[in-house]
Tab-separated table of C-alpha atoms in Angstrom:
chain	number	residue	atom	x	y	z
A	13	MET	CA	173.087	-15.538	-37.462
A	14	ARG	CA	172.261	-16.614	-34.291
A	15	SER	CA	171.224	-14.853	-31.351
A	16	THR	CA	174.151	-14.029	-29.068
A	17	SER	CA	172.600	-15.988	-25.793
A	18	SER	CA	172.664	-19.346	-25.538
A	19	ASP	CA	169.494	-21.462	-26.186
A	20	SER	CA	169.452	-23.140	-22.904
A	21	GLU	CA	169.795	-19.531	-21.437
A	22	LEU	CA	167.091	-18.327	-23.880
A	23	GLU	CA	164.286	-21.314	-22.619
A	24	GLU	CA	165.723	-20.290	-19.186
A	25	GLN	CA	164.081	-16.623	-19.627
A	26	THR	CA	160.962	-15.643	-20.057
A	27	SER	CA	159.934	-13.346	-23.212
A	28	ALA	CA	160.164	-10.454	-21.621
A	29	GLU	CA	163.466	-11.048	-20.682
A	30	ILE	CA	164.603	-12.390	-24.016
A	31	HIS	CA	167.200	-9.883	-25.863
A	32	CYS	CA	168.007	-10.451	-29.069
A	33	ASP	CA	171.213	-8.776	-30.651
A	34	ILE	CA	169.837	-9.443	-33.927
A	35	CYS	CA	166.722	-8.190	-34.441
A	36	ASP	CA	167.305	-5.211	-31.058
A	37	ASP	CA	164.283	-6.486	-29.967
A	38	LYS	CA	161.925	-5.618	-32.381
A	39	ARG	CA	161.009	-9.220	-33.589
A	40	TRP	CA	160.466	-7.952	-37.292
A	41	PHE	CA	162.953	-6.981	-40.011
A	42	VAL	CA	161.476	-5.042	-42.290
A	43	VAL	CA	163.033	-4.691	-45.689
A	44	ALA	CA	163.332	-2.147	-48.751
A	45	PRO	CA	164.526	-0.812	-51.265
A	46	ASP	CA	165.026	2.071	-49.939
A	47	GLU	CA	163.934	4.629	-46.166
A	48	ASN	CA	161.186	6.365	-48.193
A	49	ALA	CA	159.648	3.375	-50.074
A	50	PRO	CA	155.997	2.685	-49.678
A	51	ALA	CA	154.170	0.236	-47.812
A	52	LEU	CA	153.845	-2.383	-50.729
A	53	ALA	CA	157.324	-2.112	-51.641
A	54	ARG	CA	158.701	-3.275	-48.333
A	55	THR	CA	158.795	-6.985	-46.830
A	56	VAL	CA	158.591	-8.044	-42.785
A	57	VAL	CA	160.589	-10.612	-41.847
A	58	PRO	CA	160.277	-12.433	-38.615
A	59	CYS	CA	163.108	-12.915	-36.743
A	60	GLN	CA	164.542	-16.142	-35.760
A	61	CYS	CA	164.084	-15.218	-31.644
A	62	GLN	CA	160.334	-15.311	-32.063
A	63	GLU	CA	159.948	-18.906	-31.395
A	64	ARG	CA	161.849	-18.977	-28.551
A	65	VAL	CA	160.003	-15.506	-27.387
A	66	TRP	CA	156.406	-16.736	-27.446
A	67	GLY	CA	157.479	-20.484	-27.912
A	68	VAL	CA	154.683	-21.098	-30.741
A	69	LYS	CA	154.953	-22.556	-34.355
A	70	SER	CA	155.758	-20.270	-37.222
A	71	SER	CA	152.234	-20.273	-38.105
A	72	ASP	CA	150.615	-18.806	-34.853
A	73	ARG	CA	153.490	-16.282	-34.210
A	74	ILE	CA	151.683	-13.519	-35.878
A	75	ARG	CA	148.455	-13.673	-34.525
A	76	GLN	CA	150.121	-14.132	-30.365
A	77	TYR	CA	152.273	-10.916	-31.854
A	78	SER	CA	149.114	-8.996	-32.645
A	79	ASP	CA	147.538	-9.360	-29.123
A	80	LEU	CA	144.419	-8.949	-30.276
A	81	GLY	CA	143.071	-11.272	-27.905
A	82	PRO	CA	139.256	-11.722	-27.175
A	83	LEU	CA	138.750	-9.325	-29.978
A	84	GLU	CA	139.469	-11.711	-32.588
A	85	ARG	CA	135.608	-12.211	-32.912
A	86	LEU	CA	135.404	-9.023	-34.237
A	87	THR	CA	135.535	-9.133	-37.677
A	88	PHE	CA	134.800	-7.109	-41.642
A	89	ASP	CA	132.563	-10.104	-41.706
A	90	THR	CA	130.990	-9.217	-38.416
A	91	VAL	CA	129.935	-5.727	-39.399
A	92	GLU	CA	126.383	-4.715	-39.620
A	93	LEU	CA	126.516	-2.587	-42.518
A	94	GLY	CA	123.465	-1.002	-43.615
A	95	THR	CA	120.306	1.279	-42.952
A	96	ARG	CA	120.686	0.358	-39.283
A	97	ASP	CA	121.132	3.842	-37.255
A	98	THR	CA	120.889	2.680	-34.250
A	99	PHE	CA	124.565	3.767	-33.247
A	100	SER	CA	125.546	5.199	-36.211
A	101	GLU	CA	125.060	7.020	-38.907
A	102	PRO	CA	124.659	4.396	-42.145
A	103	SER	CA	126.389	7.066	-44.456
A	104	SER	CA	129.521	8.121	-42.246
A	105	PHE	CA	129.891	4.779	-41.151
A	106	ARG	CA	129.683	2.859	-44.649
A	107	ASP	CA	132.941	5.889	-45.364
A	108	ALA	CA	134.676	3.973	-42.702
A	109	TYR	CA	134.296	0.715	-42.890
A	110	HIS	CA	136.005	1.337	-46.508
A	111	ALA	CA	138.409	3.784	-45.603
A	112	ALA	CA	139.228	0.427	-42.414
A	113	GLN	CA	139.132	-2.050	-45.884
A	114	ARG	CA	141.678	0.081	-47.837
A	115	PHE	CA	144.141	0.346	-45.166
A	116	VAL	CA	143.855	-3.564	-45.021
A	117	THR	CA	145.162	-3.573	-48.501
A	118	ASP	CA	147.696	-0.716	-49.039
A	119	ARG	CA	148.670	-1.039	-45.567
A	120	GLN	CA	150.734	2.583	-45.860
A	121	GLY	CA	150.031	5.974	-44.243
A	122	TRP	CA	147.607	6.554	-41.442
A	123	LEU	CA	143.910	6.109	-40.686
A	124	VAL	CA	141.919	8.005	-37.871
A	125	LEU	CA	138.664	7.081	-36.836
A	126	CYS	CA	136.448	9.504	-34.860
A	127	GLY	CA	133.152	9.136	-33.668
A	128	PRO	CA	131.223	8.839	-30.262
A	129	SER	CA	131.178	6.071	-28.039
A	130	GLY	CA	129.671	3.277	-29.780
A	131	THR	CA	129.942	3.631	-33.232
A	132	GLY	CA	131.923	0.696	-33.921
A	133	LYS	CA	135.503	2.503	-34.403
A	134	THR	CA	137.212	-0.504	-31.621
A	135	HIS	CA	134.735	-3.388	-33.779
A	136	LEU	CA	136.356	-1.536	-37.442
A	137	ALA	CA	139.885	-1.404	-35.921
A	138	ALA	CA	140.320	-4.824	-34.549
A	139	ALA	CA	138.614	-6.028	-37.587
A	140	VAL	CA	141.749	-4.519	-39.537
A	141	GLY	CA	144.072	-6.604	-37.077
A	142	ASN	CA	142.424	-9.437	-37.900
A	143	ALA	CA	142.311	-9.323	-41.481
A	144	LEU	CA	146.256	-8.330	-41.415
A	145	VAL	CA	146.961	-11.363	-39.202
A	146	GLU	CA	145.367	-13.504	-42.020
A	147	ALA	CA	147.017	-11.887	-44.143
A	148	ASP	CA	149.898	-12.971	-42.613
A	149	GLN	CA	150.788	-9.497	-41.535
A	150	PRO	CA	152.703	-8.783	-38.565
A	151	VAL	CA	150.258	-5.816	-36.391
A	152	ARG	CA	149.964	-4.837	-32.909
A	153	PHE	CA	146.910	-3.709	-31.285
A	154	LEU	CA	147.223	-1.410	-28.371
A	155	SER	CA	144.335	0.291	-26.424
A	156	VAL	CA	146.013	3.266	-25.511
A	157	PRO	CA	145.068	3.567	-21.680
A	158	ASP	CA	146.549	-0.276	-21.627
A	159	LEU	CA	149.415	0.777	-22.827
A	160	LEU	CA	150.299	3.468	-20.649
A	161	ASP	CA	149.535	2.201	-17.648
A	162	HIS	CA	151.929	-0.815	-18.667
A	163	LEU	CA	155.278	1.385	-19.347
A	164	ARG	CA	154.113	3.482	-15.812
A	165	SER	CA	153.721	-0.065	-13.920
A	166	ALA	CA	157.542	-1.116	-15.771
A	167	PHE	CA	158.887	2.262	-15.213
A	168	ASP	CA	161.649	1.199	-12.586
A	169	PRO	CA	164.882	1.125	-13.226
A	170	ALA	CA	165.321	-2.490	-11.687
A	171	ILE	CA	162.566	-3.784	-14.874
A	172	GLY	CA	164.106	-1.178	-17.512
A	173	ALA	CA	164.231	-3.716	-19.738
A	174	GLN	CA	160.312	-4.886	-19.548
A	175	PHE	CA	159.791	-1.110	-20.327
A	176	ASP	CA	162.027	-1.388	-23.210
A	177	GLU	CA	160.957	-3.781	-24.361
A	178	ILE	CA	156.929	-2.219	-24.076
A	179	PHE	CA	157.816	0.818	-25.541
A	180	LEU	CA	159.759	-0.986	-28.934
A	181	GLN	CA	156.578	-2.935	-29.536
A	182	ALA	CA	154.636	0.193	-30.282
A	183	ILE	CA	156.931	2.410	-31.024
A	184	GLU	CA	158.043	0.181	-33.839
A	185	ALA	CA	155.704	-2.452	-35.322
A	186	PRO	CA	155.240	-2.650	-38.313
A	187	ILE	CA	151.388	-1.959	-38.544
A	188	LEU	CA	150.395	-0.530	-35.451
A	189	ILE	CA	146.939	0.068	-33.828
A	190	LEU	CA	146.021	3.024	-31.402
A	191	ASP	CA	142.414	2.591	-29.647
A	192	ASP	CA	140.855	5.213	-27.810
A	193	LEU	CA	143.106	7.734	-27.513
A	194	GLY	CA	142.216	10.673	-26.077
A	195	ILE	CA	139.939	8.963	-22.899
A	196	GLN	CA	144.047	8.478	-20.853
A	197	SER	CA	145.001	10.472	-18.139
A	198	SER	CA	146.721	13.810	-19.035
A	199	THR	CA	150.051	14.279	-17.580
A	200	ALA	CA	152.637	14.884	-18.810
A	201	TRP	CA	154.544	11.904	-18.574
A	202	ALA	CA	151.911	10.178	-21.097
A	203	ASP	CA	152.381	12.798	-23.429
A	204	GLU	CA	155.511	12.986	-23.724
A	205	LYS	CA	155.582	8.671	-23.936
A	206	LEU	CA	152.220	9.646	-26.933
A	207	ASP	CA	154.359	11.442	-28.868
A	208	GLN	CA	157.258	10.145	-28.400
A	209	ILE	CA	155.298	6.920	-30.321
A	210	LEU	CA	153.231	8.836	-33.063
A	211	THR	CA	156.700	11.060	-33.926
A	212	HIS	CA	159.108	8.359	-34.325
A	213	ARG	CA	156.294	6.495	-36.458
A	214	TYR	CA	155.341	9.579	-38.695
A	215	ASN	CA	158.657	10.634	-39.474
A	216	ARG	CA	159.705	6.671	-40.555
A	217	ARG	CA	155.895	6.958	-42.070
A	218	LEU	CA	154.962	3.406	-40.389
A	219	PRO	CA	151.508	2.300	-40.652
A	220	THR	CA	149.343	3.409	-37.801
A	221	LEU	CA	145.319	3.354	-37.267
A	222	VAL	CA	144.477	5.561	-34.461
A	223	THR	CA	140.956	5.494	-33.085
A	224	THR	CA	139.728	8.735	-30.555
A	225	GLY	CA	136.743	9.037	-29.139
A	226	LEU	CA	137.501	12.945	-29.206
A	227	ARG	CA	136.287	15.214	-32.345
A	228	PHE	CA	138.990	15.474	-33.927
A	229	ASP	CA	139.010	19.338	-33.417
A	230	GLU	CA	139.151	18.689	-30.088
A	231	LEU	CA	142.900	17.541	-30.185
A	232	GLY	CA	145.893	18.665	-29.181
A	233	ASP	CA	147.490	20.735	-31.759
A	234	ARG	CA	150.475	18.387	-31.734
A	235	LEU	CA	148.457	15.274	-32.250
A	236	ARG	CA	146.236	17.022	-35.258
A	237	THR	CA	149.762	18.098	-37.215
A	238	ARG	CA	150.582	14.445	-36.422
A	239	LEU	CA	147.298	12.745	-37.257
A	240	GLY	CA	145.901	14.834	-40.322
A	241	ASP	CA	148.736	15.655	-43.152
A	242	PRO	CA	146.272	15.827	-45.476
A	243	TYR	CA	149.230	14.019	-47.860
A	244	PHE	CA	150.074	10.945	-45.526
A	245	SER	CA	146.734	10.959	-43.073
A	246	THR	CA	143.031	10.046	-43.340
A	247	VAL	CA	140.438	10.901	-41.181
A	248	MET	CA	137.081	9.855	-40.705
A	249	GLN	CA	134.190	10.980	-38.721
A	250	ILE	CA	132.036	8.260	-38.013
A	251	LYS	CA	128.738	10.149	-36.712
A	252	ALA	CA	126.096	9.094	-34.169
A	253	GLY	CA	122.469	7.248	-35.438
A	254	SER	CA	119.126	8.704	-35.141
A	255	GLY	CA	119.156	6.079	-31.799
A	256	GLN	CA	122.115	8.523	-30.443
A	257	PRO	CA	121.891	10.980	-29.882
A	258	ASP	CA	120.123	9.344	-27.249
A	259	ILE	CA	117.746	11.745	-24.790
A	260	ARG	CA	120.067	10.786	-22.035
A	261	ASP	CA	123.144	12.110	-24.145
A	262	SER	CA	122.055	15.627	-24.080
A	263	GLY	CA	121.897	16.055	-20.388
A	264	LEU	CA	117.831	16.036	-19.736
A	265	GLY	CA	117.070	13.461	-17.714
A	266	SER	CA	113.982	10.949	-19.577
A	267	ARG	CA	111.741	11.388	-16.660
A	268	LEU	CA	111.496	15.385	-18.363
A	269	SER	CA	111.807	14.479	-21.853
A	270	ASP	CA	108.501	12.352	-21.810
A	271	ALA	CA	106.713	14.359	-19.216
A	272	MET	CA	108.048	17.933	-21.085
A	273	THR	CA	107.187	17.841	-24.348
A	274	PHE	CA	104.802	20.714	-26.513
A	275	ASP	CA	101.419	18.452	-26.842
A	276	SER	CA	101.694	18.295	-23.069
A	277	PHE	CA	102.104	22.101	-22.065
A	278	THR	CA	99.073	24.031	-22.167
A	279	ALA	CA	99.037	27.689	-22.642
A	280	LYS	CA	95.753	27.923	-20.627
A	281	GLY	CA	98.441	28.647	-17.324
A	282	ALA	CA	96.916	27.221	-14.274
A	283	ALA	CA	94.421	28.375	-12.156
A	284	GLY	CA	93.212	31.578	-12.339
A	285	ALA	CA	95.809	33.278	-14.813
A	286	THR	CA	94.871	36.426	-16.595
A	287	ALA	CA	94.021	36.833	-19.721
A	288	ALA	CA	96.907	38.793	-20.877
A	289	GLN	CA	98.842	36.035	-18.724
A	290	LYS	CA	97.668	33.344	-21.396
A	291	ARG	CA	98.971	35.673	-23.659
A	292	SER	CA	102.239	35.307	-22.504
A	293	LEU	CA	102.387	31.895	-22.337
A	294	THR	CA	100.523	31.308	-26.154
A	295	GLU	CA	103.333	33.833	-27.456
A	296	ALA	CA	105.938	31.677	-25.055
A	297	TYR	CA	105.164	28.427	-26.324
A	298	ALA	CA	104.916	29.866	-30.690
A	299	ALA	CA	108.146	31.543	-29.918
A	300	ALA	CA	109.433	27.973	-29.038
A	301	LYS	CA	108.245	25.974	-31.215
A	302	VAL	CA	109.628	27.766	-34.522
A	303	PHE	CA	112.870	27.825	-32.917
A	304	ALA	CA	112.307	23.458	-32.459
A	305	GLU	CA	111.200	23.813	-35.714
A	306	HIS	CA	114.494	25.803	-37.792
A	307	PRO	CA	116.825	26.298	-34.719
A	308	SER	CA	118.814	29.634	-35.269
A	309	GLY	CA	119.189	32.875	-33.302
A	310	TRP	CA	119.004	32.581	-29.180
A	311	LEU	CA	115.484	32.541	-27.226
A	312	TYR	CA	115.295	33.676	-24.317
A	313	LEU	CA	112.785	32.503	-22.297
A	314	ALA	CA	112.299	34.263	-19.356
A	315	GLY	CA	109.623	34.498	-16.460
A	316	PRO	CA	109.256	33.588	-12.188
A	317	THR	CA	109.424	30.085	-11.271
A	318	GLY	CA	106.805	27.553	-12.307
A	319	VAL	CA	105.592	29.125	-15.342
A	320	GLY	CA	107.223	26.046	-17.917
A	321	LYS	CA	110.004	27.820	-18.631
A	322	THR	CA	112.237	24.964	-18.513
A	323	HIS	CA	108.993	22.826	-19.822
A	324	LEU	CA	109.783	24.073	-23.263
A	325	ALA	CA	113.142	24.585	-23.428
A	326	ALA	CA	112.693	20.590	-23.006
A	327	ALA	CA	110.852	20.455	-25.748
A	328	ILE	CA	112.982	22.318	-27.844
A	329	VAL	CA	114.725	18.999	-26.587
A	330	GLY	CA	112.764	16.110	-27.470
A	331	GLU	CA	111.789	17.680	-30.681
A	332	ASN	CA	115.332	18.265	-32.033
A	333	ILE	CA	117.551	14.943	-30.703
A	334	ALA	CA	114.292	12.841	-32.766
A	335	LEU	CA	115.024	15.008	-35.592
A	336	GLY	CA	118.956	13.440	-35.210
A	337	ARG	CA	120.652	16.795	-33.860
A	338	GLU	CA	122.660	16.842	-31.021
A	339	VAL	CA	121.815	19.149	-28.367
A	340	LEU	CA	123.106	19.805	-24.899
A	341	PHE	CA	121.085	20.898	-22.183
A	342	ARG	CA	122.945	22.630	-19.048
A	343	PHE	CA	121.455	23.825	-15.447
A	344	VAL	CA	123.789	26.559	-15.105
A	345	PRO	CA	124.837	25.584	-11.343
A	346	ASP	CA	125.519	22.500	-12.097
A	347	LEU	CA	127.330	22.984	-15.586
A	348	LEU	CA	129.760	25.299	-13.390
A	349	ASP	CA	129.984	23.190	-10.632
A	350	ASP	CA	131.628	20.574	-12.954
A	351	LEU	CA	134.003	22.891	-14.509
A	352	ARG	CA	134.760	23.908	-11.473
A	353	ARG	CA	136.034	20.536	-10.692
A	354	SER	CA	137.814	19.583	-13.617
A	355	TYR	CA	139.318	22.753	-13.673
A	356	GLY	CA	143.061	22.890	-12.856
A	357	PRO	CA	146.736	20.999	-13.693
A	358	ALA	CA	145.015	17.747	-12.346
A	359	GLY	CA	141.809	17.609	-14.923
A	360	GLY	CA	143.231	19.867	-17.449
A	361	LYS	CA	141.879	17.642	-20.559
A	362	SER	CA	138.794	16.932	-18.562
A	363	PHE	CA	138.281	20.478	-18.020
A	364	ASP	CA	139.126	21.657	-22.227
A	365	HIS	CA	136.263	18.028	-22.799
A	366	THR	CA	133.691	19.344	-21.101
A	367	PHE	CA	133.862	23.576	-21.679
A	368	SER	CA	134.975	22.422	-25.206
A	369	GLN	CA	131.375	20.084	-25.552
A	370	VAL	CA	129.184	23.245	-24.295
A	371	ARG	CA	130.843	26.019	-26.628
A	372	ASN	CA	130.558	23.874	-30.017
A	373	ALA	CA	127.406	21.715	-29.138
A	374	GLU	CA	124.895	22.282	-32.261
A	375	ILE	CA	122.292	23.015	-30.007
A	376	LEU	CA	123.234	24.573	-26.657
A	377	VAL	CA	119.851	24.632	-23.709
A	378	LEU	CA	121.407	26.503	-20.961
A	379	ASP	CA	118.657	25.954	-17.886
A	380	ASP	CA	117.987	28.714	-14.993
A	381	PHE	CA	120.679	30.835	-16.359
A	382	GLY	CA	121.107	33.853	-13.333
A	383	ALA	CA	120.579	30.907	-10.558
A	384	GLU	CA	124.428	30.420	-10.626
A	385	ALA	CA	126.859	31.697	-7.766
A	386	SER	CA	128.287	35.480	-8.146
A	387	THR	CA	132.110	34.713	-9.007
A	388	ALA	CA	134.943	36.469	-10.921
A	389	TRP	CA	135.781	32.510	-12.617
A	390	ALA	CA	132.089	31.876	-13.163
A	391	GLU	CA	131.414	34.692	-15.204
A	392	GLU	CA	134.503	34.273	-17.268
A	393	LYS	CA	133.438	30.746	-18.056
A	394	LEU	CA	130.181	32.527	-18.943
A	395	TYR	CA	132.171	35.117	-20.729
A	396	GLN	CA	134.122	33.080	-22.664
A	397	LEU	CA	130.913	31.014	-23.493
A	398	ILE	CA	128.787	33.524	-24.515
A	399	VAL	CA	130.763	35.254	-26.225
A	400	HIS	CA	131.973	32.077	-28.784
A	401	ARG	CA	128.584	31.390	-29.716
A	402	HIS	CA	127.005	34.697	-30.713
A	403	ASP	CA	130.013	35.825	-32.308
A	404	SER	CA	129.818	31.991	-34.122
A	405	MET	CA	125.328	32.739	-34.078
A	406	MET	CA	125.555	29.521	-32.989
A	407	PRO	CA	121.965	28.676	-32.248
A	408	THR	CA	120.940	28.947	-28.293
A	409	VAL	CA	117.979	28.546	-25.537
A	410	PHE	CA	118.200	30.286	-21.918
A	411	THR	CA	116.205	30.610	-18.881
A	412	SER	CA	116.430	32.837	-16.914
A	413	ARG	CA	114.007	34.158	-13.401
A	414	SER	CA	115.330	37.853	-14.621
A	415	ALA	CA	113.805	39.346	-17.613
A	416	LEU	CA	117.123	40.964	-19.714
A	417	GLU	CA	115.661	44.601	-18.418
A	418	THR	CA	116.282	43.843	-15.756
A	419	ILE	CA	119.457	41.416	-15.638
A	420	SER	CA	121.937	43.890	-15.969
A	421	GLY	CA	120.713	44.799	-12.380
A	422	SER	CA	122.959	45.757	-9.330
A	423	ASP	CA	123.746	43.467	-6.866
A	424	ASN	CA	122.996	44.289	-2.491
A	425	ARG	CA	127.045	45.755	-3.195
A	426	GLY	CA	126.178	48.108	-6.065
A	427	GLU	CA	127.855	46.699	-9.021
A	428	SER	CA	126.113	44.866	-12.083
A	429	ARG	CA	126.276	40.993	-11.807
A	430	TYR	CA	127.132	40.022	-15.428
A	431	SER	CA	129.823	42.393	-17.458
A	432	GLU	CA	128.758	44.960	-20.001
A	433	ALA	CA	130.680	42.362	-22.601
A	434	ILE	CA	127.645	39.573	-21.640
A	435	ILE	CA	124.369	42.285	-21.207
A	436	SER	CA	125.711	43.375	-24.475
A	437	ARG	CA	124.787	40.328	-25.911
A	438	LEU	CA	122.957	39.140	-23.934
A	439	SER	CA	120.371	42.161	-25.593
A	440	ASP	CA	121.373	41.905	-29.228
A	441	ALA	CA	117.958	42.044	-31.219
A	442	ASN	CA	119.339	40.736	-34.221
A	443	VAL	CA	120.123	37.759	-32.355
A	444	VAL	CA	118.136	37.271	-28.947
A	445	ALA	CA	114.327	37.086	-29.268
A	446	GLU	CA	112.983	37.181	-25.511
A	447	ARG	CA	109.334	35.828	-24.202
A	448	TYR	CA	108.084	36.591	-20.931
A	449	LEU	CA	106.067	34.040	-19.350
A	450	SER	CA	103.547	35.369	-16.271
A	451	ALA	CA	101.210	33.480	-14.917
A	452	PRO	CA	100.706	31.922	-11.566
A	453	ASP	CA	103.032	28.919	-10.682
A	454	PHE	CA	101.699	25.702	-12.517
A	455	ARG	CA	103.067	23.166	-10.325
A	456	HIS	CA	100.157	24.858	-7.274
A	457	ARG	CA	97.758	24.993	-10.730
A	458	GLY	CA	96.159	28.275	-8.857
A	459	ALA	CA	95.050	26.293	-6.117
A	460	VAL	CA	95.073	28.285	-2.292
A	461	PRO	CA	97.826	26.120	-0.052
A	462	ARG	CA	96.260	24.138	2.229
A	463	PRO	CA	96.654	25.169	5.785
A	464	ARG	CA	99.050	22.538	7.678
A	465	PRO	CA	97.004	20.087	10.903
A	466	SER	CA	97.697	20.947	13.918
A	467	THR	CA	100.352	19.217	15.757
A	468	ARG	CA	98.783	20.530	19.309
A	469	LYS	CA	96.569	17.513	20.696
A	470	SER	CA	93.668	18.073	21.896
A	471	SER	CA	92.473	18.447	25.618
A	472	ARG	CA	89.671	16.466	26.590
A	473	LYS	CA	86.760	17.951	28.438
């Protein structure tokens, strides 16, 4: 059999323009005993058009087709598989490593690798691709953001053939690796193209490996349905190592984390602190220390500016990061600003990701609660956050300049600052432990501020 295009015509065309009626531009044939045959029972045969398309000898066609490029150096041999946990938790990474090797051997079903950035997902995916190439198995490696960029640039009636080829290479690849699902710009068009690719491959049971930096529960319903089919798909969650979560990932700056520890907190207070004030600091310190060692319930640290509330909250963060727990520290006004910027149709996925990260953090610290601008939108987001974490009994720390007995107070219009639903949960004595810190401002150390030097010039007599 021969393509309807002549050899001379093929030589003048670029690979993107070469059309083959034999394989309908798929470049491969999948031969199987029947439509539902498993991957191991199928034989993948290259079409004769490949030599014209890629202009390489037979032995190099599969590597050219894989599009692994600079990732050829990432193999199973270069994976550090041991007890080193700088980037990923060893046990979860080892499980993912073995699942990746099984995927190479079985070449069937779907494998989904989830985990934070830097945990080795792309390394494993590239290792799978390179192992398949070495075994003469055609595999296509595609970065999801790059794929969508190529599709967008080719989405033009004048160059429709190029779009069709790019799309076909993703949708019909004998084995497909999609890297970094979830970080692409979310638009209706992008979601539609990804859904078409994944649905086509799901319905035809085509072997596919997907990596994503999102947690599986953060994916959309339709993606979870496709990627999480227990009879067809294996989902591996790679956890961050003890080197991660890094203190920087918690949202607490390194300067604060270094300066604000339990060891550097003084319960004596600033100069001039009374015995009652020192006792309030001692009680707050003890409560924060217990929470840091055994995070449960809610801890509400209240008091005026400069008494050490944020210091104790930062110390809780540092202790739990050192213990390998996931902790998120957010200054409430900044958190709401970030949510506002990502809110709306253009930033829906960014908003969902940010809000979900805060709602579901293993341990959450909300610093300066009550300092945010009071708006109906802010009230709604705080209500959703507080209700979720209260209902789920998730460990949470609040710092605030308002004591719980006064937080329900009215504003200058006579209206309560927070809804009854929020106040009710913050006042739940079965969940919330409040400590009020009463002391002079630490930043002044009890000293009387020095008088400002006079700027008036003295006159000579």
